[in-house]
Amino acid sequence: APTKVSKICCIGAGYVGGPTCAVIALKCPHIQVTIVDLNKSRIDAWNTPDFKLPIYEPGLEDVVRQCRGRNLFFSTDVDKGIQEADLIFVSVNTPTKKSGVGAGFAADLKYVESATRQIAAVATSSKIVVEKSTVPCRTAESMRTILEANSKPNCRFDILSNPEFLAEGTAINDLFKPDRVLIGSLQTEEGKEACEKLKEVYANWVDPTRILTVGLWSSELTKLAANAMLAQRISSINALSAICEATGANIDEVAYSIGFDSRIGPKFLKASVGFGGSCFQKDILNLVYLSESLHLKEVAEYWRQVVEMNEYQKRRFSKRVVDTLFNTITGKNIAVLGFAFKADTGDTRESASITLIRDFLKERANVSIYDPQVPHEQIWQDLEEACGDMGIEEIKSSVTLRPTALDATQCADALVIATEWKEFREGIDWQTVYDGMNKPAFVFDGRLILGLEEAERLRRIGFKVTVIGRGN
Ligand code: NAD
Ligand code: UGA
């Protein structure tokens, strides 16, 4: 029987590598797991004595507390991590390319490539190399070519694809009880054997019937396909939300009613200000690029529309704010509640909130922002990047960051809910908020946190309420 995996190295200590490999360490006490990263401050944060981890994820700290120093280690010594391991996860970032061929669409594979080259350069024994990052279909082929062209004698490399399906905010739960774990391998003797070894690792806590094994290319494409299908549902419901606003239908009721069809199902049908996050847009654009390179123009157009609908949804929402406030928000105070791209995360990548605030600033409004998790430096950095032509000083003269939701709404003309944090649903004392706002006091709910009755209650207090997917 093949030897079991006993040492794992994960290259990339980010949102995926960190939680995923921490959970492997927790569930497999017999395996030594080392997570390495070039970013020293990130590794230092993972190692802080008081567990001030670099990412906020419910339940993560508890997992790290149980394993760190036992069989879970964080280090900047990438070479040593590679040399010691028999299985290596490559979990580095794969952002959209900013320039060159495929700019704006294709995935930038430079980090995957440099990690791969480093493995080839320093490995002194055979390794199973696992693509954890989301990559275009057939990336494993390039990795194999690089590894084989640069390896030492007696080192063989087997490449697996094992895409990650966790969602931020629920990562730990998703990892504890995944819908499925997907492993792709070459259908050769060696490929299948490598696949079996990784399967054994997951089988320590995942029901074997949920561990799917498929071909390498199917596995790579499945990751892009899954994200594209999920995002497509949101764009579909958001497209319908525009019809609701124009007709008096209610998107919550429509979503609820379609979701009862067991073929459609109730999840992921929440209309919103638009999807954000580091992956949906990036992965769809990646799929668009792939389709175009394969000369599948219609296929590319089809998927591109999912992203375009999302841009439209964000634009439509900011326009509705301006229209409702008598066609001008110049000099008015807008309180934006929520900056993260979804609740229960401090991540702001591609957050719809950033686009909305940029639009408000372009209209020369004053914006006050509150988010329970996002660090202030992150907000400044995101706004500076988003508002290209405005300098940071100009931004800071129109934007203030506030310590509480109530504080952010003081003297505001309008309040915009951009992230569905629980405290916005349950913890807001609307009468007090109303008393502190300029009148008429407008509320814009971009996250459907106000049900029909709740919205009525707010109207009785005196608010002018606008909810996404509902006519006024
Ligand atoms: P991230 O940016 O949070 O983390 C990536 C880390 O890799 C960074 O800390 C970076 O310093 C490090 N790195 C880059 N090159 C390196 C190298 N050569 N050696 C050592 N370290 C290196 O990214 P993430 O959100 O964890 O995403 C990683 C991958 O997983 C992406 O391909 C993404 O599409 C995919 N993914 C992300 C999510 C998510 O929820 N964020 C979910 C599923 C899949
Ligand atoms: C998503 C997928 O859900 C994960 O399976 C995948 O692993 C991950 O992308 C990835 O590849 O990175 P994530 O982006 O963390 O996870 O979060 P989601 O819960 O999918 O939310 C994405 C965006 O869609 C958020 O802005 C969210 O608010 C929005 N959304 C989600 C809606 O507007 N409506 C919904 O019904 C669901």
Coordinates of N, CA, C and O and ligand atoms in Angstrom, one line a residue, residues 134 164-168 223 227 230 234 268-272 274-280 283 341-342 420 447, ligand 2:
T134 N -7.7 28.9 -7.4 CA -8.6 28.8 -8.5 C -7.9 29.2 -9.8 O -7.3 30.3 -9.8
E164 N -11.2 24.8 -3.8 CA -11.8 25.1 -2.5 C -13.2 25.7 -2.8 O -13.3 26.7 -3.6
F165 N -14.2 25.3 -2.0 CA -15.5 25.8 -2.2 C -16.0 26.6 -1.0 O -17.2 27.0 -0.9
L166 N -15.1 26.8 0.0 CA -15.6 27.5 1.2 C -16.0 28.9 0.8 O -15.6 29.5 -0.1
A167 N -17.0 29.5 1.6 CA -17.4 30.9 1.4 C -16.9 31.6 2.7 O -16.9 31.1 3.8
E168 N -16.5 32.9 2.5 CA -16.0 33.6 3.6 C -17.2 33.9 4.6 O -18.3 34.0 4.2
K223 N -14.6 24.3 -10.7 CA -14.5 25.4 -9.8 C -15.0 26.7 -10.5 O -15.8 27.4 -9.9
N227 N -18.7 28.7 -9.4 CA -18.8 30.1 -9.1 C -19.6 30.9 -10.1 O -20.4 31.8 -9.8
L230 N -23.3 30.2 -9.4 CA -23.8 30.8 -8.2 C -24.0 32.3 -8.5 O -25.0 32.9 -8.2
I234 N -27.5 35.1 -8.7 CA -27.6 36.4 -8.1 C -28.0 37.5 -9.2 O -28.8 38.3 -9.0
F268 N -29.3 31.2 -2.2 CA -28.6 32.1 -3.1 C -29.6 32.8 -4.1 O -29.3 33.0 -5.3
L269 N -30.7 33.2 -3.6 CA -31.7 34.0 -4.4 C -32.0 35.3 -3.7 O -33.1 35.9 -3.8
K270 N -31.0 35.9 -3.0 CA -31.2 37.1 -2.2 C -30.8 38.3 -3.1 O -29.6 38.4 -3.4
A271 N -31.8 39.1 -3.5 CA -31.4 40.3 -4.3 C -30.5 41.2 -3.4 O -30.6 41.2 -2.2
S272 N -29.7 42.0 -4.0 CA -28.7 42.8 -3.3 C -28.2 44.0 -4.1 O -28.6 44.1 -5.3
G274 N -25.6 44.0 -5.3 CA -24.6 43.4 -6.2 C -23.7 42.5 -5.5 O -23.4 42.8 -4.3
F275 N -23.3 41.5 -6.1 CA -22.3 40.6 -5.5 C -20.9 41.2 -5.5 O -20.6 42.0 -6.4
G276 N -20.2 40.9 -4.4 CA -18.8 41.3 -4.3 C -17.9 40.1 -4.0 O -18.4 39.0 -4.2
G277 N -16.8 40.4 -3.4 CA -15.9 39.3 -3.0 C -14.8 39.1 -4.1 O -14.9 39.5 -5.2
S278 N -13.8 38.4 -3.7 CA -12.6 38.4 -4.5 C -12.8 37.4 -5.7 O -11.9 37.4 -6.6
C279 N -13.8 36.6 -5.7 CA -13.8 35.5 -6.7 C -14.9 35.5 -7.7 O -14.5 35.2 -8.9
F280 N -16.1 35.9 -7.4 CA -17.1 35.7 -8.5 C -16.8 36.4 -9.8 O -16.7 35.8 -10.8
D283 N -13.5 35.0 -11.4 CA -13.6 33.7 -12.0 C -14.5 33.7 -13.2 O -14.2 33.0 -14.2
F341 N -17.8 43.0 1.9 CA -18.6 42.5 0.7 C -19.7 41.6 1.1 O -20.6 41.4 0.3
K342 N -19.7 41.1 2.4 CA -20.8 40.4 2.9 C -20.7 40.4 4.4 O -19.6 40.8 4.9
E420 N -25.1 43.1 5.0 CA -26.2 42.5 5.8 C -25.8 42.1 7.2 O -26.1 41.0 7.7
R447 N -30.0 45.4 1.1 CA -29.7 44.1 1.5 C -31.0 43.3 1.9 O -30.9 42.3 2.6
Ligands
UGA2 C1 -18.1 32.3 -3.1 C2 -18.7 30.9 -3.2 O1 -19.9 30.9 -2.4 C3 -17.8 29.9 -2.6 O2 -18.4 28.6 -2.8 C4 -16.4 29.9 -3.3 O3 -15.5 29.0 -2.8 C5 -15.9 31.3 -3.2 O4 -16.8 32.3 -3.7 C6 -14.6 31.5 -3.9 O5 -14.3 30.8 -4.9 O6 -13.9 32.5 -3.5 P1 -17.7 34.1 -1.1 O7 -17.4 35.1 -2.3 O8 -16.8 34.1 0.0 O9 -17.9 32.6 -1.7 O10 -19.1 34.5 -0.6 P2 -20.7 34.3 -1.1 O11 -21.5 33.9 0.1 O12 -20.7 33.4 -2.3 O13 -21.1 35.8 -1.5 C7 -20.6 36.4 -2.6 C8 -21.3 37.7 -2.9 O14 -22.6 37.5 -3.3 C9 -21.5 38.6 -1.6 O15 -21.3 39.9 -1.9 C10 -22.9 38.3 -1.2 O16 -23.4 39.3 -0.4 C11 -23.6 38.2 -2.5 N1 -24.8 37.4 -2.5 C12 -24.8 36.1 -2.1 C13 -26.0 38.0 -2.8 O17 -26.1 39.1 -3.2 N2 -27.2 37.2 -2.8 C14 -27.2 35.9 -2.4 O18 -28.3 35.3 -2.4 C15 -26.0 35.3 -2.0

